[in-house]
Short mmCIF file of C-alpha atoms in Angstrom, two decimals:
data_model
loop_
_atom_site.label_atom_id
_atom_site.label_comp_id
_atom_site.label_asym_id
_atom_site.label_seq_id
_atom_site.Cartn_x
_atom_site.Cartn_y
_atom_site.Cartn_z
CA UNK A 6 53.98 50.31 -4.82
CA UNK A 7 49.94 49.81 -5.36
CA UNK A 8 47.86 52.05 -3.55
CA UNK A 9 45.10 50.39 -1.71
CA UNK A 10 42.53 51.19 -3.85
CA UNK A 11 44.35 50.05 -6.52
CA UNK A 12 44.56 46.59 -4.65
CA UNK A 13 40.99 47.23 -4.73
CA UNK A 14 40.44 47.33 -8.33
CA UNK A 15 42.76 44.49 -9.03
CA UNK A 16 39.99 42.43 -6.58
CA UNK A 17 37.23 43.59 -7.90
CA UNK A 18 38.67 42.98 -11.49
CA UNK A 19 39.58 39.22 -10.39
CA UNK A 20 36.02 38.93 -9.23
CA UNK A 21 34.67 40.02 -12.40
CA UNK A 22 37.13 37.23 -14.45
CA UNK A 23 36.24 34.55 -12.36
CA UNK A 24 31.99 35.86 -12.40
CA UNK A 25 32.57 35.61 -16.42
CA UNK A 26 34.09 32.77 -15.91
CA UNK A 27 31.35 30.76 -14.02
CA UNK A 28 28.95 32.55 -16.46
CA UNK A 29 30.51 31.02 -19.48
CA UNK A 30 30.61 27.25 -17.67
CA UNK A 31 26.67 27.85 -16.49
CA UNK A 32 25.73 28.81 -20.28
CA UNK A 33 27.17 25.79 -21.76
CA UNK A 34 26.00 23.75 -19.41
CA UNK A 35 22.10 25.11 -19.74
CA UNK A 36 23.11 24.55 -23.95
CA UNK A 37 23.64 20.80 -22.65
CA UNK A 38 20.80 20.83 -20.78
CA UNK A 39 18.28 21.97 -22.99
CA UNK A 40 19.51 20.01 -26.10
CA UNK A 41 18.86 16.64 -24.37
CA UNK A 42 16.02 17.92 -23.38
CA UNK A 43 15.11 18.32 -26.96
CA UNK A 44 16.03 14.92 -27.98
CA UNK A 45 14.07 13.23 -25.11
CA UNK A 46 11.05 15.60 -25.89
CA UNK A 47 11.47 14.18 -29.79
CA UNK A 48 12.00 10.52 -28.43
CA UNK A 49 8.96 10.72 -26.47
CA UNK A 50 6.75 12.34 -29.50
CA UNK A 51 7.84 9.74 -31.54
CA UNK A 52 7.39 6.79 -29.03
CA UNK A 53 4.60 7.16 -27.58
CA UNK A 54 2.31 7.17 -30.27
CA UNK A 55 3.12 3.36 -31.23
CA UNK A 56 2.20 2.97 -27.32
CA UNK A 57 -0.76 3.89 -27.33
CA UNK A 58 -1.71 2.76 -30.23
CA UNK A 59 -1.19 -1.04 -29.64
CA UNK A 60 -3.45 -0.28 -26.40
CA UNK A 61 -6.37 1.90 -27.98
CA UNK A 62 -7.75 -1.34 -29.87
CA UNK A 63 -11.55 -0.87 -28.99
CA UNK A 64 -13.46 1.83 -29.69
CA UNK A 65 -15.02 2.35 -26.06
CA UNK A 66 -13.77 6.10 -24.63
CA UNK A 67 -11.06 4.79 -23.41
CA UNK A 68 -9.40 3.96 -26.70
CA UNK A 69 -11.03 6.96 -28.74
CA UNK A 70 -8.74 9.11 -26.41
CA UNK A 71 -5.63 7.08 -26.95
CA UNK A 72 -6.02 8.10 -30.39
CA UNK A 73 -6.68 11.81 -29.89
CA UNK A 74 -3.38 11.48 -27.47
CA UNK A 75 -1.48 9.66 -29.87
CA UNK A 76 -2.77 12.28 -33.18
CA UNK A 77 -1.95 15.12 -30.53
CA UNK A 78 1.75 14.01 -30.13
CA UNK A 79 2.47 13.21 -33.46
CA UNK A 80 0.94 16.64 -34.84
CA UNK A 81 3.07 18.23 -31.92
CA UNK A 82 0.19 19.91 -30.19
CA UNK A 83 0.22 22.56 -27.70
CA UNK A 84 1.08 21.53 -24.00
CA UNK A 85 -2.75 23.16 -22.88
CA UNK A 86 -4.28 20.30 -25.50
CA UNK A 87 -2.03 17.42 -24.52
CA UNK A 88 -2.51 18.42 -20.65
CA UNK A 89 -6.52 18.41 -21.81
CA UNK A 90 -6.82 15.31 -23.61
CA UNK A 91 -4.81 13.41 -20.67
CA UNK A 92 -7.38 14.92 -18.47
CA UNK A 93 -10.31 13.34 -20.48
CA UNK A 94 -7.99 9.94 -20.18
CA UNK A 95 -7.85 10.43 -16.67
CA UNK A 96 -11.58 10.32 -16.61
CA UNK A 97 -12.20 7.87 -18.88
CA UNK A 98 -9.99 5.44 -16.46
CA UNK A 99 -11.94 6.28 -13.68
CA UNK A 100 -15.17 6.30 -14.75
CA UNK A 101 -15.61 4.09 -17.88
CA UNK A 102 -15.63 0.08 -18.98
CA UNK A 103 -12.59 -0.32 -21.25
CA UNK A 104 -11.00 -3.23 -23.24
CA UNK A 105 -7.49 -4.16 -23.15
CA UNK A 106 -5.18 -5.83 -26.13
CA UNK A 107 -6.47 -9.48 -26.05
CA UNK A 108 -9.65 -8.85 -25.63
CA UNK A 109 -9.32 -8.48 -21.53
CA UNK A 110 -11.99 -6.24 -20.18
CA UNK A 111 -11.14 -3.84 -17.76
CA UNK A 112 -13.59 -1.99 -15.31
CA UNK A 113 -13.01 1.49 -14.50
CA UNK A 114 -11.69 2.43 -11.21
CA UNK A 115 -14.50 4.17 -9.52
CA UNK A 116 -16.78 1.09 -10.86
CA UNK A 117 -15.58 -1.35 -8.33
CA UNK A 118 -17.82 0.55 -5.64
CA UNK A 119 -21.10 -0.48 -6.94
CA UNK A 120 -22.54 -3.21 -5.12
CA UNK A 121 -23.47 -6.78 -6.55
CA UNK A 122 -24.61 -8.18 -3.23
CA UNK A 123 -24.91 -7.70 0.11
CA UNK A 124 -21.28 -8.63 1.11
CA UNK A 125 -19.44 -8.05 -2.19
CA UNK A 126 -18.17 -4.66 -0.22
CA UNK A 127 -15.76 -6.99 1.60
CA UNK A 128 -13.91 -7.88 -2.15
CA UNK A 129 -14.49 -4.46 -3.54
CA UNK A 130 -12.73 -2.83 -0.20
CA UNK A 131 -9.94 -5.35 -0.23
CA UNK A 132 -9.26 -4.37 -3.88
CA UNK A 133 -9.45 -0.78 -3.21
CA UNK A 134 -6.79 -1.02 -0.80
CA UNK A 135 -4.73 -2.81 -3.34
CA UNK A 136 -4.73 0.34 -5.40
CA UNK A 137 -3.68 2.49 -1.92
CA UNK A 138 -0.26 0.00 -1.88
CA UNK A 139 0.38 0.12 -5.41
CA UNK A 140 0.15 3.99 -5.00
CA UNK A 141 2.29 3.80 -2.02
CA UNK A 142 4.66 1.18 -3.83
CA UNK A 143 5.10 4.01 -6.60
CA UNK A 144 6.38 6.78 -4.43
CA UNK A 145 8.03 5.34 -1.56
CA UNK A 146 11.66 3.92 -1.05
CA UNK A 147 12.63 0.76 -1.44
CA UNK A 148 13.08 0.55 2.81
CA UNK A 149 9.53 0.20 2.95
CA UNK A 150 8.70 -2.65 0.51
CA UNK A 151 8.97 -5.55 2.71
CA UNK A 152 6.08 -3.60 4.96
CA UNK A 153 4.43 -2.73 1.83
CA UNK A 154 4.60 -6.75 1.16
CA UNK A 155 3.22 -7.77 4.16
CA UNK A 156 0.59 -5.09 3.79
CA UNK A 157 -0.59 -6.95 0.58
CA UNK A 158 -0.20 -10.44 1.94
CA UNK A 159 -3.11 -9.42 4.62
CA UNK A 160 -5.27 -8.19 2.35
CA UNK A 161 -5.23 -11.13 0.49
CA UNK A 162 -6.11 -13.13 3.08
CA UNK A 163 -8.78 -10.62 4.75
CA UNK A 164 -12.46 -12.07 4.93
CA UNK A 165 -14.30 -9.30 6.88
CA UNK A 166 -14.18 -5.91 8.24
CA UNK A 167 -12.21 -6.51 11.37
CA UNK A 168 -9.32 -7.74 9.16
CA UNK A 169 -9.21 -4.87 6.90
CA UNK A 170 -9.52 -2.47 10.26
CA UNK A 171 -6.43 -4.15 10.74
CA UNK A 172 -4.76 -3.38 7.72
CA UNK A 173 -5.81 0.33 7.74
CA UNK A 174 -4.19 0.85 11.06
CA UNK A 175 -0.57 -0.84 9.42
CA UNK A 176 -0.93 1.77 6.52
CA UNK A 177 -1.33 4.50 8.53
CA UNK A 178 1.82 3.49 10.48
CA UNK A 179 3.81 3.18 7.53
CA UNK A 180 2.83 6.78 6.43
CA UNK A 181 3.40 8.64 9.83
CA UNK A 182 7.14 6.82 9.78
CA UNK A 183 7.23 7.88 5.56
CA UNK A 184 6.53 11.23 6.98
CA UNK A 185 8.78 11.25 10.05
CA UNK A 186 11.72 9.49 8.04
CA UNK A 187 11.65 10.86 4.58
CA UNK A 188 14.00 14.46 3.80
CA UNK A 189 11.57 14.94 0.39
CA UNK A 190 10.18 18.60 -0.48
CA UNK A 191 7.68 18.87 2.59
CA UNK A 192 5.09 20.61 0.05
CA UNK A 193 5.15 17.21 -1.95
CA UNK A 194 4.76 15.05 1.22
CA UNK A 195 1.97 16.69 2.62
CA UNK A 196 0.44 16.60 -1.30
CA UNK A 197 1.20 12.90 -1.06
CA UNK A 198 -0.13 12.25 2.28
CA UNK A 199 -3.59 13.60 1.31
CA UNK A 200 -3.76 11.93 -1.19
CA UNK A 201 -3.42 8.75 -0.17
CA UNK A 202 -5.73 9.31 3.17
CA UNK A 203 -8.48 10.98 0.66
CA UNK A 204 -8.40 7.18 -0.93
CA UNK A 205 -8.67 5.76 2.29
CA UNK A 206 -11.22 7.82 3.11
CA UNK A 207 -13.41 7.63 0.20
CA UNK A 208 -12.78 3.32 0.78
CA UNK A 209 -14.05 3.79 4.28
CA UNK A 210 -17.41 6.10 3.50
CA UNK A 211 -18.23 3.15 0.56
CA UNK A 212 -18.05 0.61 3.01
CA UNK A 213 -20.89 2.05 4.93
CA UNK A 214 -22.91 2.49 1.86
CA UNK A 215 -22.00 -1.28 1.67
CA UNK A 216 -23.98 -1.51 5.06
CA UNK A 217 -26.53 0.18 4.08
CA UNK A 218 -27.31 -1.84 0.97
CA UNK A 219 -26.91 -4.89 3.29
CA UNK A 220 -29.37 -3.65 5.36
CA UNK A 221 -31.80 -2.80 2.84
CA UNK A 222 -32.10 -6.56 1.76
CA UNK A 223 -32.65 -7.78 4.92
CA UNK A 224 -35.85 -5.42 4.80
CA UNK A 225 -36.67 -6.87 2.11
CA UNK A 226 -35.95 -10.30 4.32
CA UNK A 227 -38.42 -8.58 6.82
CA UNK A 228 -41.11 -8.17 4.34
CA UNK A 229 -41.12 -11.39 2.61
CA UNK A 230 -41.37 -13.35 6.12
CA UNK A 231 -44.13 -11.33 6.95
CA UNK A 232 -45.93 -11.87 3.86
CA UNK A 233 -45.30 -15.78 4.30
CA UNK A 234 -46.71 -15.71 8.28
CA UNK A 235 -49.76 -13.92 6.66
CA UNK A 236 -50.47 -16.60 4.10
CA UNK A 237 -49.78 -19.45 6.58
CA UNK A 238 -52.59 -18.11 9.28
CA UNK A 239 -54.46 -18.12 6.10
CA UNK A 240 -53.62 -21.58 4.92
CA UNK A 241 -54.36 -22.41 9.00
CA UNK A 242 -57.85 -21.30 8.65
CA UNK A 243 -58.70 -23.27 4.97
CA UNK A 244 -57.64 -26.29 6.81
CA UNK A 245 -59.89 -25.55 9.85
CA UNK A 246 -62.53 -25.18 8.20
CA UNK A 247 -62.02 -28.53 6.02
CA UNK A 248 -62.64 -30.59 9.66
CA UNK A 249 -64.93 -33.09 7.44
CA UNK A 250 -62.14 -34.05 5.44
CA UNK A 251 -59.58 -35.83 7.01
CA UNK A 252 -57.26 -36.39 4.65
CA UNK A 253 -56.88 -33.09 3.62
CA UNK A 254 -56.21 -31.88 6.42
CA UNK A 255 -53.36 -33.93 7.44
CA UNK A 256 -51.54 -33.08 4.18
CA UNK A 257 -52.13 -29.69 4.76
CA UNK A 258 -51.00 -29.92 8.24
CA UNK A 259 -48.05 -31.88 7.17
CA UNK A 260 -47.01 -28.98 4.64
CA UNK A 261 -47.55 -26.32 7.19
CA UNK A 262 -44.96 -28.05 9.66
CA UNK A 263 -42.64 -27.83 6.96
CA UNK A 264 -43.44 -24.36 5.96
CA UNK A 265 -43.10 -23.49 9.72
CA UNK A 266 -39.84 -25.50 10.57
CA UNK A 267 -38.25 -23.73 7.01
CA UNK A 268 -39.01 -20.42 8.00
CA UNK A 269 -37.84 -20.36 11.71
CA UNK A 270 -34.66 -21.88 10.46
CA UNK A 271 -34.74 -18.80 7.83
CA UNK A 272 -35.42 -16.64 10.77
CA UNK A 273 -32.63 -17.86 12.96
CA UNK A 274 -30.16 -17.66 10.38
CA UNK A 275 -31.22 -13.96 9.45
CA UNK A 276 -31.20 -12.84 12.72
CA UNK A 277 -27.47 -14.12 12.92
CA UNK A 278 -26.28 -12.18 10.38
CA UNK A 279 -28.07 -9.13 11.33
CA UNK A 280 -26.41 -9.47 14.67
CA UNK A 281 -23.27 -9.94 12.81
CA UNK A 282 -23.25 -6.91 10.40
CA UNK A 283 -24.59 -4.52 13.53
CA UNK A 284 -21.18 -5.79 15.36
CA UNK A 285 -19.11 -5.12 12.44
CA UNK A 286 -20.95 -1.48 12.04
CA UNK A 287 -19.97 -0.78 15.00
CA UNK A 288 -16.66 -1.63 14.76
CA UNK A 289 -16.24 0.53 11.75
CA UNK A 290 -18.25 3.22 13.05
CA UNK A 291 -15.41 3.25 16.07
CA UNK A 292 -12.94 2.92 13.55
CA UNK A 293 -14.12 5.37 10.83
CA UNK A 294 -13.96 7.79 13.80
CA UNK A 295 -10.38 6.76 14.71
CA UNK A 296 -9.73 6.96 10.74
CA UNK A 297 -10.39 10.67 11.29
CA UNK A 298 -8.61 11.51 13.93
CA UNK A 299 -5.39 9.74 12.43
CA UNK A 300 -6.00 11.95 8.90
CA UNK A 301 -6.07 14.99 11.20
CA UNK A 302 -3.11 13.97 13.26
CA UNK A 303 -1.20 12.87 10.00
CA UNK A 304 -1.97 16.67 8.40
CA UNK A 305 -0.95 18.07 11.49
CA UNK A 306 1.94 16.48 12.15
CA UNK A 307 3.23 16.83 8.76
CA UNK A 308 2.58 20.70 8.95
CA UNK A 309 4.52 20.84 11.70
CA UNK A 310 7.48 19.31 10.79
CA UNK A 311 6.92 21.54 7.37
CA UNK A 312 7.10 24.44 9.85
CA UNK A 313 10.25 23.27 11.63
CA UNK A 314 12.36 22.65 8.71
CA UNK A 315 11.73 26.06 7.24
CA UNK A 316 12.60 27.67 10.28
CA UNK A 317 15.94 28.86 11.80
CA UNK A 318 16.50 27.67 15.14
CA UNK A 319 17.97 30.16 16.89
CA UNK A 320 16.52 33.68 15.10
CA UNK A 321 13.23 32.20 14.00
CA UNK A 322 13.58 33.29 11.13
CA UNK A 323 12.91 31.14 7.49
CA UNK A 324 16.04 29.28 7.27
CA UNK A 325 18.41 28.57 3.54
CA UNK A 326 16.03 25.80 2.96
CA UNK A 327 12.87 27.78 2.41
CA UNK A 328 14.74 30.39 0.96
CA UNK A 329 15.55 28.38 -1.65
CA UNK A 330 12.17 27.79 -2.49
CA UNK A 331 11.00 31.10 -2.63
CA UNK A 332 13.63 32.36 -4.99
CA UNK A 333 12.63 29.58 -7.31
CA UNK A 334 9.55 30.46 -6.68
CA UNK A 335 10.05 34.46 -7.41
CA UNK A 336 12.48 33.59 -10.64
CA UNK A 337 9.46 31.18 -11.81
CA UNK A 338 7.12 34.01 -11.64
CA UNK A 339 9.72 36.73 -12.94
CA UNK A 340 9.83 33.67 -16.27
CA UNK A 341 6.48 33.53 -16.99
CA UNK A 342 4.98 36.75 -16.15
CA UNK A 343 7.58 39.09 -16.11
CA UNK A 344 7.03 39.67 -12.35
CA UNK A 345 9.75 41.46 -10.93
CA UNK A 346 11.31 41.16 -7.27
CA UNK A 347 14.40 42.71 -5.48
CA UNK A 348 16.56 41.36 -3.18
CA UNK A 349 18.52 42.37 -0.11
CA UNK A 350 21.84 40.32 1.15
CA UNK A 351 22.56 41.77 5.04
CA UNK A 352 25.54 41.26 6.47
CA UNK A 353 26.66 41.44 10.06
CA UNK A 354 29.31 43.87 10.36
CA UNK A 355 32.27 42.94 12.46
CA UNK A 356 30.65 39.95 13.40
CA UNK A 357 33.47 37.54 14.36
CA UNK A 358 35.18 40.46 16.39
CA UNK A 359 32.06 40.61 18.72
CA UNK A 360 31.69 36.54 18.90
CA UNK A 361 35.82 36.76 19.98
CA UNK A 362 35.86 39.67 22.38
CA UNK A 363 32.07 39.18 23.65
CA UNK A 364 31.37 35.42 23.50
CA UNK A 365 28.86 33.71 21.53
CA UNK A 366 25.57 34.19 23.68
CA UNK A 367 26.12 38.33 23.20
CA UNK A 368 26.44 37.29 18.89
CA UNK A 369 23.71 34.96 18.95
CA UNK A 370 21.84 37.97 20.71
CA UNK A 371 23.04 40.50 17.83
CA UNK A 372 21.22 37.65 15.24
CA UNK A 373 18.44 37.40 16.69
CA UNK A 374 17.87 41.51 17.18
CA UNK A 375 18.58 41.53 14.08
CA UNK A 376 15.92 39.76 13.17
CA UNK A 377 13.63 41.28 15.30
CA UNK A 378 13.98 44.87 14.49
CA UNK A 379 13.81 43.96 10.71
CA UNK A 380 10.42 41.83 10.35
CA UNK A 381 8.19 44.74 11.32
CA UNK A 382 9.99 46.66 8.77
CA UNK A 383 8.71 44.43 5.89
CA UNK A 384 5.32 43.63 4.20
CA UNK A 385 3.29 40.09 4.81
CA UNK A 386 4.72 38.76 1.10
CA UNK A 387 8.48 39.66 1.83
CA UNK A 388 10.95 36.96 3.21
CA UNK A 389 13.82 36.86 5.53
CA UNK A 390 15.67 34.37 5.85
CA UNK A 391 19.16 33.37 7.44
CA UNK A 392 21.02 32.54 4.55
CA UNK A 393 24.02 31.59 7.00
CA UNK A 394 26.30 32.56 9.89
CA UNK A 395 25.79 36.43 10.29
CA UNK A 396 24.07 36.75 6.68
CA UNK A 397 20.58 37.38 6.10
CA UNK A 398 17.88 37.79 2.52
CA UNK A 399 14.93 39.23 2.27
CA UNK A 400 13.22 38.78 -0.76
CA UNK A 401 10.72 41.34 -2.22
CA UNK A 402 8.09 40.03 -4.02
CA UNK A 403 6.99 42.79 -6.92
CA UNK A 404 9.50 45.44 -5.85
CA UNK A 405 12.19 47.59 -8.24
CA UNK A 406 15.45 48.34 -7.04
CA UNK A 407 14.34 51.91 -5.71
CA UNK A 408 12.18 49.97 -3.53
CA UNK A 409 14.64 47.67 -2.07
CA UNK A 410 16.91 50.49 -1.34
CA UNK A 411 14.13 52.00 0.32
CA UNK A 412 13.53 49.56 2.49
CA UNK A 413 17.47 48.41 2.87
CA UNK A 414 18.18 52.19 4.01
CA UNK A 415 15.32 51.60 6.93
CA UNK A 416 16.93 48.28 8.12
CA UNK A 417 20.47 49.86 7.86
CA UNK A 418 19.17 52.95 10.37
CA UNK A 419 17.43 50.71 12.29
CA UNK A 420 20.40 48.09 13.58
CA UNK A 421 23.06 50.90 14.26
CA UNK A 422 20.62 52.53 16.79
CA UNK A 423 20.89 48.56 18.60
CA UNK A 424 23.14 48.83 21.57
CA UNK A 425 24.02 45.88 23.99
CA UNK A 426 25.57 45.76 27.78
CA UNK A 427 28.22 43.76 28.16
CA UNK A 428 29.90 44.11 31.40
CA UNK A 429 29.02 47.85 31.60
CA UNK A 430 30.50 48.25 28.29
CA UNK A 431 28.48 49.15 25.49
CA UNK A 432 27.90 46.89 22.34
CA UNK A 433 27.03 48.08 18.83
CA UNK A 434 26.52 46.19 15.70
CA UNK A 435 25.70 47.60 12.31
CA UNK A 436 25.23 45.95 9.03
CA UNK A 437 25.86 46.00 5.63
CA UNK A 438 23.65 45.74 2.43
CA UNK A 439 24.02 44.74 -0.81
CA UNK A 440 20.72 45.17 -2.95
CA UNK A 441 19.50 43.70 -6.50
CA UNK A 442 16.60 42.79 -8.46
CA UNK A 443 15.99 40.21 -11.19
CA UNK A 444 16.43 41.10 -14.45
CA UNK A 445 16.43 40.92 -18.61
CA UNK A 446 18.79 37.92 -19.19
CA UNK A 447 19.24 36.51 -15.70
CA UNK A 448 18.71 32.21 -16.12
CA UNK A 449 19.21 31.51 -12.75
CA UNK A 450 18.50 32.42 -9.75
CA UNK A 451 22.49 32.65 -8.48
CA UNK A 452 23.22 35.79 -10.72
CA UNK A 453 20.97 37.99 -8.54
CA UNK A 454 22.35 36.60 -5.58
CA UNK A 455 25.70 37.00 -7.04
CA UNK A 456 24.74 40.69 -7.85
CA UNK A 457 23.66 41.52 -4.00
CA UNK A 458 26.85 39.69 -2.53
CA UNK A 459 29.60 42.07 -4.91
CA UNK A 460 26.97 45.01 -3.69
CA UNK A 461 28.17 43.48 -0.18
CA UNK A 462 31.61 43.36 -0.64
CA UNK A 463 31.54 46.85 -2.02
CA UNK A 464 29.81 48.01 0.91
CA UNK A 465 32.52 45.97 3.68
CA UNK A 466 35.26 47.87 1.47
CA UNK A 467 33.76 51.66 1.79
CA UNK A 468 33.92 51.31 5.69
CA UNK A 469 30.73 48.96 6.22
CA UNK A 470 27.02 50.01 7.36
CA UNK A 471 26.27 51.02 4.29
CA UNK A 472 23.69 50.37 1.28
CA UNK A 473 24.89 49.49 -2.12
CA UNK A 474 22.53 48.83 -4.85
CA UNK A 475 24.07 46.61 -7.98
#
């Protein structure tokens, strides 16, 4: 008959087969991985080149980078020059005149802000918003293309500010529902959301440099009717002082009438549109305002939502969700830099005994004390998280194994000293820790998980509230 701690062993030694086991399939599958990545990385070295090289055709900037981009991928550059080059092509798209195949000119992005006349701001802003939906079109679902559709139909028809008001206020409905609806990385969102409302906001501030360039003609207006009055009191006094000649002076008096009636119509119209374009300032004044207060509301609200979905309901602590990020995170850093970082798995001792005999308010209490008497114990950079049911992880940014022991031994004292009253009867709960750190050789994140959860179950099988560092 086996002894119990052989039982043990023949557990732990099953554990170890079926670790080596998922080891094996997670090796071959990273060998998979990796060699398709090579083969699209050689596709896209090869393919690319002929790309760009049936659109770099001209010899503007533009094209002179498609060629350094297209001699950098077939020489197989570094990353940091491909990365710059596409950087200079970024520029060149914004900022520069280009010519497509066919002979098609093309005007850089940031070019369709300068002003032609005083009410070609009413095209230019229609066609900036144009490039807002085709950035939205590119990064939302498919759900929202029929709004996305009407969006475009009513900036086609838009003729003046009050209709593109109008369409601002449908965009920025679409993106507070994108933002309420959509379960995307909450990081990328709120990177998504700004940009698009920085777009907007740079359209907005170049419409009111579109006012002001309106308003600078119509000084000009202002001074060429005053020069005109001036030369007709002039033209006044000649023909006064030709009385003798009666002739002239009914032509000239003829010409002046028509002078006069020209110019008051000129007047009447100008003072139309001036009356016009002060309404419409004020309208986007109110709405540039409003256009504000939504961006602020929209980074809010996203933050807060960020905030909720990283949380744990009932502990407050960071939930599996954000955990998962920060141990990609950590095993990024630990990749590329060699950065180190420990991590504790705690585990509620007895937990399902005290939920049974105690009822679930006096467990979700233990949880949440748990909690509590363990944040002040760690530094600003360290995480805990509730991982699930009674099991917590802290992650320790820049920490060795020594460290995390440390710091596991300090928890581990601290929760056996909690005590709770349940009907005059005392409840205790301890905890036990399992503690490891990344390492030489580790690929993925799981292995120093799985390190800290057989630390665990060593721990649970040496009588609980205990450390164990693997």
């Amino acid at each position: 008959m086996n002894s119990p701690f052989d039982e043990k062993i023949a557990d732990l030694q099953g554990l170890v087969k079926k670790l080596q086991s998922q080891k094996n399939t997670l090796l071959k599958e990273l060998d998979t991985v990796e060699e398709r990545f090579e083969k699209m990385n050689q596709m896209y070295r090869k393919s690319f080149p002929i790309i760009i090289d049936s659109v770099a055709t001209g010899e503007d900037v533009f094209s002179n980078t498609c060629r350094d981009l297209s001699q950098a991928l077939k020489k197989g550059e570094s990353e940091g020059r491909i990365a710059y080059i596409l950087d200079q092509l970024k520029t060149a798209i914004l900022k520069e005149e280009f010519v497509l195949p066919g002979g098609k000119q093309k005007k850089g992005l940031l070019s369709i802000f300068k002003k032609k006349d005083p009410f070609s701001f009413i095209d230019d802003y229609k066609q900036s918003y144009h490039e807002v939906v085709n950035t939205l079109r590119s990064n939302l679902d498919e759900k929202y293309t029929g709004k996305l559709d009407h969006i475009t139909a009513g900036i086609k028809t838009a003729e003046n500010p009050s209709d593109i008001s109008e369409i601002r206020e449908t965009v920025f409905s679409l993106i507070f529902g994108y933002i309420s609806d959509t379960n995307q990385d909450r990081a990328k969102v709120n990177a998504f959301v700004q940009e698009v409302v920085g777009k907007i906001l740079d359209i907005e501030s170049n419409l009111d440099v579109g006012y002001q360039h309106t308003d600078t003609l119509l000084q000009s207006s202002d001074h060429f009717e005053s020069v005109l009055e001036s030369e007709l009191k002039r033209l006044k006094q000649t023909s006064d002082m030709a009385s003798n000649l009666d002739l002239l002076k009914i032509q000239v008096a003829e010409r002046l009438a028509v002078i006069e009636n020209a110019l008051q119509k000129k007047q009447a119209k100008d003072k139309a549109i001036r009356e016009y374009i002060e309404k419409e300032r004020q309208l986007f004044k109110s709405g540039f305002t409003k256009l504000k207060q939504d961006l602020d509301e929209a980074t809010r609200y996203s933050e807060e939502l960020e905030k909720k979905l990283n949380l744990d309901q009932l502990t407050g602590a960071f939930n599996r969700r954000a955990y998962d990020k920060k141990i990609e995170d950590e095993m990024a850093r630990f990749f590329r830099y060699g950065t180190g970082f420990s991590l504790l798995l705690m585990d509620a001792d007895r937990f399902k005994s005290i939920n049974d005999q105690y009822g679930h308010a006096i467990g979700d209490k233990c949880l949440q004390e748990i909690i509590k008497r363990t944040l002040p114990l760690l530094r600003q950079n360290d995480m805990l998280s509730r991982y699930g049911g009674e099991e917590f992880v802290v992650v320790m940014p820049e920490t060795d194994l020594n460290g995390g022991r440390e710091v596991a031994e300090k928890i581990r004292q601290t929760i056996e000293k909690l005590e709770f009253i349940y009907k005059k009867e005392k409840v205790k709960v301890t905890v036990s820790i399992g503690v490891s750190q990344a390492r030489e050789g580790d690929k993925h994140p799981k292995e120093v998980f799985e390190r800290a959860d057989i630390a665990v179950y060593q721990a649970k099988a040496n009588g609980r509230n205990q450390v164990i560092v693997n």
